[in-house]
Coordinates of C-alpha atoms in Angstrom, one line a residue:
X270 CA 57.8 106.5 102.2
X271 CA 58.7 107.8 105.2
X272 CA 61.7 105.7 107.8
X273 CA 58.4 104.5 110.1
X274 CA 56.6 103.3 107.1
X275 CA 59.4 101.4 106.2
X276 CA 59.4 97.2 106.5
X277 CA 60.8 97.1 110.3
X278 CA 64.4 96.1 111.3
X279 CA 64.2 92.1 110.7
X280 CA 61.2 91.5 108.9
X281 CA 61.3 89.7 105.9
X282 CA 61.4 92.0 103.3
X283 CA 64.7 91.4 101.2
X284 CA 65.1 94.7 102.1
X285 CA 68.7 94.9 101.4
X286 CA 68.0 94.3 97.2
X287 CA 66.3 98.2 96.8
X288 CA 68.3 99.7 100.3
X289 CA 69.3 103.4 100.2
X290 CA 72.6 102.7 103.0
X291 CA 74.3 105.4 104.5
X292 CA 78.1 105.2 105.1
X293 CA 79.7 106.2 108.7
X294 CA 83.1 106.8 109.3
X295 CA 82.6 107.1 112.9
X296 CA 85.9 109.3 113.5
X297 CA 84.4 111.6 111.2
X298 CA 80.9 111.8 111.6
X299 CA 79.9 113.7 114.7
X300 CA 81.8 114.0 118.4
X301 CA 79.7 113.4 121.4
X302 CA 81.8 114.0 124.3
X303 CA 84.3 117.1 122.6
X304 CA 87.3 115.3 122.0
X305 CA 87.8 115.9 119.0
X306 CA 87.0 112.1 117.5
X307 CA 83.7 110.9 116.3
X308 CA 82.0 108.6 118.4
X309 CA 78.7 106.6 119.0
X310 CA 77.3 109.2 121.2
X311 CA 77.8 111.7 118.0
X312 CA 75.8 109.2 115.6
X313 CA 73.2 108.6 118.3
X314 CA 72.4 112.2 118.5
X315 CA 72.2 112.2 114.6
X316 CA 70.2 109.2 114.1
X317 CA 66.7 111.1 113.6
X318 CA 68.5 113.5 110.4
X319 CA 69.9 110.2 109.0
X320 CA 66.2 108.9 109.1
X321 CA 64.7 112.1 107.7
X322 CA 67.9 112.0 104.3
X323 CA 65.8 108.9 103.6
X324 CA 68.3 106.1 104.0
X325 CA 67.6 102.8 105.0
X326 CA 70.2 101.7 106.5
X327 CA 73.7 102.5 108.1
X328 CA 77.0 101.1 107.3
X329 CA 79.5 101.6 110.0
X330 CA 83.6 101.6 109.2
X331 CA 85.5 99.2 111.7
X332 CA 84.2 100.3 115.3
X333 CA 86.0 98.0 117.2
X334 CA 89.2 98.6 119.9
X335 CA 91.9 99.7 117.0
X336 CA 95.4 101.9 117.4
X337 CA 94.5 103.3 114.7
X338 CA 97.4 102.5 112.3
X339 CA 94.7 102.3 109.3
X340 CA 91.9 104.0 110.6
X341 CA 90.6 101.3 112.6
X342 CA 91.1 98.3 110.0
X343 CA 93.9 97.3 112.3
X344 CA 91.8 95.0 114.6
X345 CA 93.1 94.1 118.5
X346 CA 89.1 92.9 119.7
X347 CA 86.4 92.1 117.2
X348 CA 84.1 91.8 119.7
X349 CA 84.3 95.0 121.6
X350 CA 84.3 98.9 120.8
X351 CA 87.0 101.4 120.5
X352 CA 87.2 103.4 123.5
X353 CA 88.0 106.8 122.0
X354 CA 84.0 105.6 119.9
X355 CA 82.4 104.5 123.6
X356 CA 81.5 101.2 125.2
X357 CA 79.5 98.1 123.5
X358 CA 76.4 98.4 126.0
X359 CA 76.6 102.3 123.7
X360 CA 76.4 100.2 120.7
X361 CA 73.8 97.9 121.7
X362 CA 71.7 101.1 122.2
X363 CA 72.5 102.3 118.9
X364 CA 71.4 99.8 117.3
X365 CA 67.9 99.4 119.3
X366 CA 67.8 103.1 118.2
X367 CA 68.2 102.9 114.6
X368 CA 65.5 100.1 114.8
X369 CA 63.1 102.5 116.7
X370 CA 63.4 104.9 113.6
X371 CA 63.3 102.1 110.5
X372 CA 67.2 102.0 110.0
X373 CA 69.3 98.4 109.7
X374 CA 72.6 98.5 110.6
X375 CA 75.4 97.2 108.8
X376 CA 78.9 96.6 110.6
X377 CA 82.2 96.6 109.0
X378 CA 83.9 92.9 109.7
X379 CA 87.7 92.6 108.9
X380 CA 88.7 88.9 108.3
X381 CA 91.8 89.4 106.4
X382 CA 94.0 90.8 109.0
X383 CA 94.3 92.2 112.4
X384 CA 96.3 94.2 114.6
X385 CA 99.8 93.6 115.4
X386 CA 98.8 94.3 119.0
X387 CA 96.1 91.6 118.5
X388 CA 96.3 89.2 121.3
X389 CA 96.9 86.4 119.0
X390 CA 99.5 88.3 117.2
X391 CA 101.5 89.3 120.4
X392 CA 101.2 85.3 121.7
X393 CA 102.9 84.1 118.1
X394 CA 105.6 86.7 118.4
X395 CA 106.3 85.3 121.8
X396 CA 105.7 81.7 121.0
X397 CA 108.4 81.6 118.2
X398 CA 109.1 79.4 114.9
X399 CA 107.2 76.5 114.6
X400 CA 104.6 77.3 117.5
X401 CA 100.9 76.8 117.2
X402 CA 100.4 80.2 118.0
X403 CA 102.2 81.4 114.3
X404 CA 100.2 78.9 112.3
X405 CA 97.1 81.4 112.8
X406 CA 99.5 83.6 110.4
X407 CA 101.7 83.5 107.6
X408 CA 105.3 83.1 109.5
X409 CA 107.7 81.9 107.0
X410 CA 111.9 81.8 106.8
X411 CA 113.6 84.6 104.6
X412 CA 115.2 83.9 101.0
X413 CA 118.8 84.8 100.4
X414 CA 122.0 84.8 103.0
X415 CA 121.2 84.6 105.9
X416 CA 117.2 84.9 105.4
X417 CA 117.6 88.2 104.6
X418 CA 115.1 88.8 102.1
X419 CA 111.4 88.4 101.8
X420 CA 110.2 85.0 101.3
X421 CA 108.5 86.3 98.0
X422 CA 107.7 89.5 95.7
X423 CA 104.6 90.2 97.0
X424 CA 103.7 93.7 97.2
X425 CA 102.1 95.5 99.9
X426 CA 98.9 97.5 98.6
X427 CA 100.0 100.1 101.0
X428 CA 103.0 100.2 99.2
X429 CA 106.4 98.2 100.2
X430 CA 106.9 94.7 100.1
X431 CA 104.4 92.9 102.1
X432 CA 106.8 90.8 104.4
X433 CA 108.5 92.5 107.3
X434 CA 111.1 90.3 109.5
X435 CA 110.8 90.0 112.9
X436 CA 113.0 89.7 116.0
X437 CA 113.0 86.5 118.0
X438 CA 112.9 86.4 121.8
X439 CA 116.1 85.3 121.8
X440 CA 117.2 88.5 120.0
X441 CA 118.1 87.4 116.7
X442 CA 116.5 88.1 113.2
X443 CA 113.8 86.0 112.5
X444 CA 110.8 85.0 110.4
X445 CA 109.1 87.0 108.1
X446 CA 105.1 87.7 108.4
X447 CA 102.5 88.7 105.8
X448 CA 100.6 91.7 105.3
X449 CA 99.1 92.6 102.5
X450 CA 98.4 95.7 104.0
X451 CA 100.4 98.0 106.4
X452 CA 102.9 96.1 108.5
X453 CA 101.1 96.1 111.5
X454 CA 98.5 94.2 109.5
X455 CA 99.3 90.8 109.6
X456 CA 97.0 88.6 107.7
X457 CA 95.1 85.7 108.9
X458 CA 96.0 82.2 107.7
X459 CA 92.8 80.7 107.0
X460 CA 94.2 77.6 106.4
X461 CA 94.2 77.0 110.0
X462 CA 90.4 76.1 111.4
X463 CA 90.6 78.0 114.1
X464 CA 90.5 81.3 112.7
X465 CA 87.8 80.0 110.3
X466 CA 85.7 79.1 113.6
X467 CA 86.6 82.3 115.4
X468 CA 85.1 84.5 112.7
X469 CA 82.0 82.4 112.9
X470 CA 81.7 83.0 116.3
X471 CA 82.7 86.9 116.4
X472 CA 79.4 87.1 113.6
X473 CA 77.4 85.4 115.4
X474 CA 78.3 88.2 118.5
X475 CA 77.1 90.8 116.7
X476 CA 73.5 89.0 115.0
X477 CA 73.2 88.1 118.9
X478 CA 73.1 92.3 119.5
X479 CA 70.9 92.9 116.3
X480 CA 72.9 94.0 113.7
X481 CA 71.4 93.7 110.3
X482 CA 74.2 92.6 108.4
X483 CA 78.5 92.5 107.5
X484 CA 80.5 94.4 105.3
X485 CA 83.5 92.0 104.4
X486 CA 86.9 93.9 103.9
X487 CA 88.9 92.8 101.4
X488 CA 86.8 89.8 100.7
X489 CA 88.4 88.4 97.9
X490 CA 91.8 88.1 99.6
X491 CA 91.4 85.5 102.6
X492 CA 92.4 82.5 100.9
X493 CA 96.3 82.6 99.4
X494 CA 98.1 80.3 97.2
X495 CA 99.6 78.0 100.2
X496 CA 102.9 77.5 98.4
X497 CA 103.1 81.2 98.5
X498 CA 104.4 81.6 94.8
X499 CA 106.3 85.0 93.1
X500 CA 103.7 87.2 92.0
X501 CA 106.2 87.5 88.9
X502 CA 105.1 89.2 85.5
X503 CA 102.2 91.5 85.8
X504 CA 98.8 90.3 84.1
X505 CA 98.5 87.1 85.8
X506 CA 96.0 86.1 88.4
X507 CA 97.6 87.4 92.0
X508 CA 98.4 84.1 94.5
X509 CA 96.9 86.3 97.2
X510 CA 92.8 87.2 95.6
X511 CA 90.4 86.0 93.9
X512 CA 90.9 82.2 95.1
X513 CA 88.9 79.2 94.9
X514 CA 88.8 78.6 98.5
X515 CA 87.4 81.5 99.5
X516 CA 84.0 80.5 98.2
X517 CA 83.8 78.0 100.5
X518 CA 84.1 80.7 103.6
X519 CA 81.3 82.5 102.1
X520 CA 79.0 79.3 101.7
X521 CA 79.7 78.9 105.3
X522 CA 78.9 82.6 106.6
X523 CA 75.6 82.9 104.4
X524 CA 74.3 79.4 105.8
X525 CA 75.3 81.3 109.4
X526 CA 73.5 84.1 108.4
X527 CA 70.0 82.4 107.6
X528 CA 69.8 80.4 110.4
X529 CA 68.9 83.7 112.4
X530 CA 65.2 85.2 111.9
X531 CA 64.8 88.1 109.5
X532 CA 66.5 89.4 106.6
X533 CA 70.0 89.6 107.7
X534 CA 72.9 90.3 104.3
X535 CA 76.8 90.0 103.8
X536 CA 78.1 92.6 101.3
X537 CA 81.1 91.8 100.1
X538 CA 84.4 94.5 99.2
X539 CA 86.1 92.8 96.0
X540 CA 88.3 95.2 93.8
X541 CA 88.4 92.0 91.1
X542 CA 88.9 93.2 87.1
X543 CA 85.5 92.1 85.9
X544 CA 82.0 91.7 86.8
X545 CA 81.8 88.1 86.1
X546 CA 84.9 87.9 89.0
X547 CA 82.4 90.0 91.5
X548 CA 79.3 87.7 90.3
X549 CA 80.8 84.2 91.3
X550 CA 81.1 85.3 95.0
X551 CA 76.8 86.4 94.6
X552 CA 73.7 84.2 94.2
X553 CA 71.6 82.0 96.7
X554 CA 74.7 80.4 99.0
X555 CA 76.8 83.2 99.2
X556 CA 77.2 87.0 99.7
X557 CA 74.2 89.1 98.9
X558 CA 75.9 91.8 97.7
X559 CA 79.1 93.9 96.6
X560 CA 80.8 96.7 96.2
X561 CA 80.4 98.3 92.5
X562 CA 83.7 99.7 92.2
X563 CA 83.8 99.5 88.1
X564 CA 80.8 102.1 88.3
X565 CA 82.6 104.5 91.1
X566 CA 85.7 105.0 88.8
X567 CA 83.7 105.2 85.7
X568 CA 84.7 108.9 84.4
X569 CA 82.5 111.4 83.0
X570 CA 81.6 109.3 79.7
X571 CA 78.3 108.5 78.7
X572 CA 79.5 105.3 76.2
X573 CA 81.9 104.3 79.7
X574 CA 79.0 104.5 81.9
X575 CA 76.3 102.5 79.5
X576 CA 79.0 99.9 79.1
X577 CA 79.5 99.3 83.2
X578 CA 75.8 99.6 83.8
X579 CA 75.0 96.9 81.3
X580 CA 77.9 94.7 82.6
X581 CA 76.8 95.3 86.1
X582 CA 73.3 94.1 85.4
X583 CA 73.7 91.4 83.2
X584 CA 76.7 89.8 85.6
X585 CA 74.6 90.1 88.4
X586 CA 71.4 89.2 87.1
X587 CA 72.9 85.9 86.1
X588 CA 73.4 84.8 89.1
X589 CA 69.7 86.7 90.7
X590 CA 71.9 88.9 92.8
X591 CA 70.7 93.0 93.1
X592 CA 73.6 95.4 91.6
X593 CA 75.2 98.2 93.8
X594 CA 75.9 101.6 93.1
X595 CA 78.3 103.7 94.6
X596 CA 80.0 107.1 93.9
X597 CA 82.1 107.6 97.1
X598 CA 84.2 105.8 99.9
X599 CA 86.4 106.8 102.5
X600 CA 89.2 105.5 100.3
X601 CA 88.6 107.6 96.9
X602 CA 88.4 111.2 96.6
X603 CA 85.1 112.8 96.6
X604 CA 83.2 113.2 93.5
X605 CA 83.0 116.7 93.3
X606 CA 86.6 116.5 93.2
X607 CA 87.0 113.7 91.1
X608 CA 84.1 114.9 88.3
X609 CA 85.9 118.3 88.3
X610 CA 89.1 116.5 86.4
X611 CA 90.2 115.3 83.4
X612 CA 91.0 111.9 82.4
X613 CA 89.9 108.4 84.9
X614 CA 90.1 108.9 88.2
X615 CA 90.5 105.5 90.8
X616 CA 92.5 104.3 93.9
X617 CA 96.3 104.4 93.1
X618 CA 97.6 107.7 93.3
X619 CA 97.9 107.9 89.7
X620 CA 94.5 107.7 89.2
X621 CA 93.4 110.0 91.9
X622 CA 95.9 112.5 90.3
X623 CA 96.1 114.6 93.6
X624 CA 97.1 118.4 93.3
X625 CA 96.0 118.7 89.5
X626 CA 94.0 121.7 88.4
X627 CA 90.0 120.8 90.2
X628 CA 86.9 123.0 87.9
X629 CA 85.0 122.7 91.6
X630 CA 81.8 123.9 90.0
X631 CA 82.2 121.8 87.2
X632 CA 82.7 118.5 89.4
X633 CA 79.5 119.9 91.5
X634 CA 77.2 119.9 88.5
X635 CA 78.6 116.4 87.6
X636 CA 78.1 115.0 91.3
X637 CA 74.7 116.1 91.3
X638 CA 73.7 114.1 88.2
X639 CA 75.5 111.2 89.3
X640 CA 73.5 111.7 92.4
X641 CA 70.2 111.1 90.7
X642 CA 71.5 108.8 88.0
X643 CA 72.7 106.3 90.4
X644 CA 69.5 106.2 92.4
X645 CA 67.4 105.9 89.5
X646 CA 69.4 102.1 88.5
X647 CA 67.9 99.4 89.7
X648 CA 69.4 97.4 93.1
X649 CA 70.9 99.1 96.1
X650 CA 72.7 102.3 96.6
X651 CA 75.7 103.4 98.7
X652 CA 75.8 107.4 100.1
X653 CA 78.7 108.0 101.8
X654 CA 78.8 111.2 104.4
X655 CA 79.3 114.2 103.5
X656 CA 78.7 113.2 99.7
X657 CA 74.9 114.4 100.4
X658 CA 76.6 117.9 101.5
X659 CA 79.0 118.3 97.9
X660 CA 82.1 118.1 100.1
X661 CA 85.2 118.3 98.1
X662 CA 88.3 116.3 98.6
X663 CA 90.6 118.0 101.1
X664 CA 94.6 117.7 99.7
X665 CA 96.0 120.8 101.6
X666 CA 96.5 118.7 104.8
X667 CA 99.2 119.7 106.9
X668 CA 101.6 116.8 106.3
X669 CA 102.3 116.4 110.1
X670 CA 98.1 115.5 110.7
X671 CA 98.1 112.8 108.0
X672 CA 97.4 109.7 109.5
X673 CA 96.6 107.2 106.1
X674 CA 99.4 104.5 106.7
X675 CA 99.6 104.7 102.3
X676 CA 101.5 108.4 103.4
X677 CA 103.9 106.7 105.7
X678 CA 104.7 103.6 103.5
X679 CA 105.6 105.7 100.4
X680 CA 107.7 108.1 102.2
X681 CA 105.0 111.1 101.6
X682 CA 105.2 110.6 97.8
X683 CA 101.5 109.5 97.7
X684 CA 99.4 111.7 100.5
X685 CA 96.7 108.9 101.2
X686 CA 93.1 108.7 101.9
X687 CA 93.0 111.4 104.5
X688 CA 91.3 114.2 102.3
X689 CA 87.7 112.3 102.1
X690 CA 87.9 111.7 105.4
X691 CA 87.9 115.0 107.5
X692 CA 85.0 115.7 110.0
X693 CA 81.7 117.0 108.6
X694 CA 80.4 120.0 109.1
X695 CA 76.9 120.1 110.6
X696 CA 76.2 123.8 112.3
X697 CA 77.6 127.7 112.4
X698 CA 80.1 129.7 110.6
X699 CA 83.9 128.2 112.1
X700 CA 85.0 125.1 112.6
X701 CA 84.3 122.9 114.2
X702 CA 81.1 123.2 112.4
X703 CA 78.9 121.6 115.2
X704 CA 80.7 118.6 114.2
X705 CA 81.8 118.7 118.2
X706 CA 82.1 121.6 120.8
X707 CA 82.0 124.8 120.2
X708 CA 86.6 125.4 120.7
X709 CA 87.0 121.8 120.1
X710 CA 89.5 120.2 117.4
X711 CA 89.0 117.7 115.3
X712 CA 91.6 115.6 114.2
X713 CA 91.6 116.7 111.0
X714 CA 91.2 120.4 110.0
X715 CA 88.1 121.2 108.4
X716 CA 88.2 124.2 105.6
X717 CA 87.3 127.5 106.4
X718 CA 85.6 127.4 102.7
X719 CA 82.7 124.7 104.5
X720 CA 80.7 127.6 106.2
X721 CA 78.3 127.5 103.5
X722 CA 78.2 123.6 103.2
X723 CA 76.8 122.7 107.0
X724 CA 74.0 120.5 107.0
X725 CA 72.1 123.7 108.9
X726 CA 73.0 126.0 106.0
X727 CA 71.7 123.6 103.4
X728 CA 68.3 123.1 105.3
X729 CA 65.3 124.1 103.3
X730 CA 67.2 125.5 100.5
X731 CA 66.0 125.1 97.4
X732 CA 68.4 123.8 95.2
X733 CA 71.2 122.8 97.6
X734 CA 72.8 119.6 97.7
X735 CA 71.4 118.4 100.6
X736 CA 68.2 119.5 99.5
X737 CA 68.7 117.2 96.3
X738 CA 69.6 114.1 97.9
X739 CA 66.3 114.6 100.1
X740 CA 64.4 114.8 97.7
X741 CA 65.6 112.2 95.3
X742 CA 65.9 109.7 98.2
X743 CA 62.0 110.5 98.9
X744 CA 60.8 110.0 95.5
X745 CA 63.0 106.8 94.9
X746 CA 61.5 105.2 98.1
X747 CA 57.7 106.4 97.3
X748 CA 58.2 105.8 93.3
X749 CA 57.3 102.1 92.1
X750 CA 59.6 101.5 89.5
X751 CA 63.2 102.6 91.5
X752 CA 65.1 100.2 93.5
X753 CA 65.6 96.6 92.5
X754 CA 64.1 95.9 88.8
X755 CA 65.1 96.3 85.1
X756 CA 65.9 99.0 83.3
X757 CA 65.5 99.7 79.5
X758 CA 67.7 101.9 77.2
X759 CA 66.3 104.4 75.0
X760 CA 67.4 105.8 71.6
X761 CA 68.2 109.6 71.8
X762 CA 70.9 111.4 70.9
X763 CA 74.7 111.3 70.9
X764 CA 76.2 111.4 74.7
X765 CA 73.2 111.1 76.6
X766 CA 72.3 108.3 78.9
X767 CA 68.8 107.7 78.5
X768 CA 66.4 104.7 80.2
X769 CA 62.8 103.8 81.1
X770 CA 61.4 101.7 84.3
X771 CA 58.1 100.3 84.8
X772 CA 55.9 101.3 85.7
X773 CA 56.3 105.0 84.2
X774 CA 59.2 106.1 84.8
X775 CA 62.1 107.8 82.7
X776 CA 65.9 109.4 83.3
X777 CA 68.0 111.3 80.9
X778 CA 71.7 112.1 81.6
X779 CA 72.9 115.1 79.6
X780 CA 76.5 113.9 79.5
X781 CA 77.6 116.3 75.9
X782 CA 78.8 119.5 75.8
X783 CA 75.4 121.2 74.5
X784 CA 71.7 121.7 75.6
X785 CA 69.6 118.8 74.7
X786 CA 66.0 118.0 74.5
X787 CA 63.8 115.8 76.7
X788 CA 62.0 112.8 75.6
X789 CA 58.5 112.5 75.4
X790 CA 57.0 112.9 79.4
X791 CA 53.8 114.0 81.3
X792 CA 55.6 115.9 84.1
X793 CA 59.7 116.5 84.6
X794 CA 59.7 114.8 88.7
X795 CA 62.9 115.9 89.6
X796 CA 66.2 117.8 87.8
X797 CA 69.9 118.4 89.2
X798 CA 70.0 121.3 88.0
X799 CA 67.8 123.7 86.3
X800 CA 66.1 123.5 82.7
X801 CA 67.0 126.3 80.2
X802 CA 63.9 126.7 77.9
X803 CA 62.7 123.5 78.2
X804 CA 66.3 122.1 77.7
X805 CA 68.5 119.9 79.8
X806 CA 71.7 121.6 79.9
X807 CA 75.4 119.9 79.5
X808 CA 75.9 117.7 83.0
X809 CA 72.6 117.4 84.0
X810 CA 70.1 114.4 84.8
X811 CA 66.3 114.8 85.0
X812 CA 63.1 112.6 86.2
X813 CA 60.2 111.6 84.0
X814 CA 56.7 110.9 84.5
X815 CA 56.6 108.7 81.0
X816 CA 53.1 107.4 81.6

């Protein structure tokens, strides 16, 4: 199915339960005016390849006016555009656009905090203890002499504690704020019914200029424990996520979000400890969908990955909700990177175990099966860029260009999220890469080592990665049984993922260390990597024609 075939932007179509949705980090994606920083005039001019990869849809990372303290999750306007990314009347065009050529467009919405140069932010600093202004936040008096210490043992998820004291306007040590993330993050009190009705009103903005749907930072964490109790002994359930009232925002968004004409969805970013936990925030009178992060941290393990898929769908089933699949993020390393290790790999440091030996054509092999295994599930799938080009995970940054505020907070011992995020590279044989003008700079380097990865080198090459994702993202919008749907296991052999879907179709995961047989098939549709004699080699998915 081609993008002009596809249901048109707003129709009826539950589009968003089968949706192929492309990932844009706008910084990062291409730069339209040369300096150096992606922007909307980049993705404009790129719209027509994102409709020929075969997506959907776009997801766009936080767009809006920013200083840039965590890559544009620090919030000052929710209802404009960043000026280093263009204007708004640049983003209304966008999106009219991406309609013209079959793509939604999904925006990034970020309800749990804002920027410390937010203008609500700036007023409560000014207005002082007990103001109106700091009810919209979480201004509380220190512990200890003096109110010296935090008012609790929260942590900050950038690392830190996750209070910071502030200076009154009379000069002398104040109140502490919350933020969960980097201190000039302060997080929204949704107690107060204000910022409850402001966020209805800044979604309603956007549906008014067409967008197609929300993704919803940190969704589980809006709602805290109003008595703001010690976090304490790990293993219990954190006073800051996963809280009852939080449903109740969610009940309130989706009934928002059907009162306007066509198929409009709210995906939801929880990183909760069990499906069941993800499930409760799905269904009819809430969010649509979420992130699948148990799948992207799954490692290279066939028993690992039957046991998340099978949890995936029956959680989500339960509750009639499409599962998700992603491999990549602009907050994990890449998978070529991350397949190309040993042991799990996640979101802590620990877990990403940066600067540890990397088999690259090893983790290449592996991403490319992952590739077609994840778009052979059934429900939705997540792409994010440069994952379609078998980009590695940059971790040879000069320390002086990071930028990740998780570098600053831990005093360089963990190096961040800045590695999956460098500019991609589209054209030629130097950086920039077509990725802006020709003696342009991006702000972040871009390997040498990336000549051979450009979109315009991977054109019409057989066997590329590029190549791989066009093709399987082709035959999973023009085959019957992919996208939404059941799948069913199949017996075969020892550390191979094997499954049918009706009607007719069949994929096999070599995940062991040897060459394997295929089951029974009329025609092999697609492979990541080549047969030998009739054999699926070690790391390798293929597509069936069962029947």
């Amino acid at each position: 199915m081609t993008a002009s075939e596809r249901p048109s932007a707003g129709s009826k179509s539950d589009w968003w339960r089968n949706a192929a949705i492309y990932q844009v980090y706008i910084r990062s994606f291409a730069d339209g005016n040369g300096d150096g920083t992606g922007d909307l005039a980049g993705v404009r001019a790129r719209l027509p390849q994102l409709a020929a990869l075969g997506v959907d849809a776009i997801w766009f990372n936080p767009w809006y006016p920013s200083p840039m303290d965590d890559g544009g999750y620090d919030v000052t306007d929710f209802r404009d555009i960043e000026p280093s990314f263009g204007t708004l009347a640049e983003a209304e065009q966008l999106i009219a656009e991406a309609h013209a050529l079959g793509l939604r467009v999904i925006i990034d919405i970020v309800p749990n905090h804002c920027s410390d140069a937010h203008r609500w932010f700036t007023e409560a600093l000014a207005a002082g203890p007990g103001s109106a202004e700091r009810t919209r936040f979480w201004f509380r008096p220190g512990r200890g002499e003096g109110g010296g210490e935090p008012p609790n043992d929260w942590p900050s998820r950038f690392g830190g504690p996750a209070w910071t004291r502030v200076t009154e306007p009379d000069g002398t040590p104040g109140e502490w704020y919350l933020h969960l993330y980097s201190s000039r993050q302060p997080d929204f009190n949704w107690e107060n019914q204000e910022i409850r009705a402001e966020f209805e009103d800044v979604l309603r903005f956007w549906f008014n200029r067409g967008v197609d749907g929300f993704r919803i930072d940190v969704a589980d964490a809006l709602v805290k424990d109003p008595a703001l109790p010690d976090l304490g002994p790990a293993g219990g359930e954190a006073p800051f996520s996963n809280q009852e009232g939080v449903h109740d925002i969610y009940r309130s968004w989706r009934r928002l979000t059907e009162s306007y004409p066509g198929e409009r969805t709210l995906v939801g970013e929880m990183w909760l400890p069990e499906p069941s936990m993800t499930a409760r925030y799905l269904g009819r009178d809430e969010l649509h969908s979420a992130f699948n992060f148990d799948f992207l941290v799954c490692p290279w393990d066939a028993a690992r990955f039957r046991e998340v898929i099978e949890r995936t769908l029956d959680s989500h089933g339960a509750v009639g909700a499409p599962a998700s699949w992603v491999l990549s993020n602009h907050d994990v390393t890449r998978p070529v990177t991350r397949y190309g290790r040993a042991g799990d790999t996640g979101f802590t440091f620990a877990d990403r175990r940066h600067g540890t030996p990397v088999d690259r054509e090893l983790g290449t092999r592996r991403a490319r099966a992952a590739a077609l295994l994840t778009m052979a599930l059934p429900g939705c799938l997540y792409v994010y860029q440069g994952e379609e080009l078998g980009l590695w995970e940059i971790e040879d940054l000069p320390d002086e260009l990071r930028q990740d505020p998780v570098w600053k907070r831990t005093g360089g011992a963990d190096p961040g999220r800045d590695g999956c995020r460098v500019p991609l590279p589209w054209s030629g044989s130097a950086p920039p890469f077509g990725f802006g003008r020709d003696g342009s700079t991006p702000w972040l380097p871009q390997p040498a080592g990336w000549a051979s990865y450009t979109y315009q080198a991977q054109s019409g090459v057989e066997r590329s990665m590029l190549e791989l994702y066009r093709a399987g993202l082709r035959l999973r919008a023009a085959e019957e049984a992919l996208g939404d749907g059941e799948l069913r296991w199949q017996v075969h052999l020892a550390d191979v993922l094997s499954f049918t879907r009706d009607p007719g179709f069949g994929c096999v995961v070599n995940l062991s260390a040897e060459p394997v047989p295929l089951p029974r098939h009329e025609k092999v549709l697609l492979t990541s990597g080549e047969l030998v004699d009739g054999l699926l080699p070690p790391d390798t998915t293929a597509w069936l024609r069962t029947g």
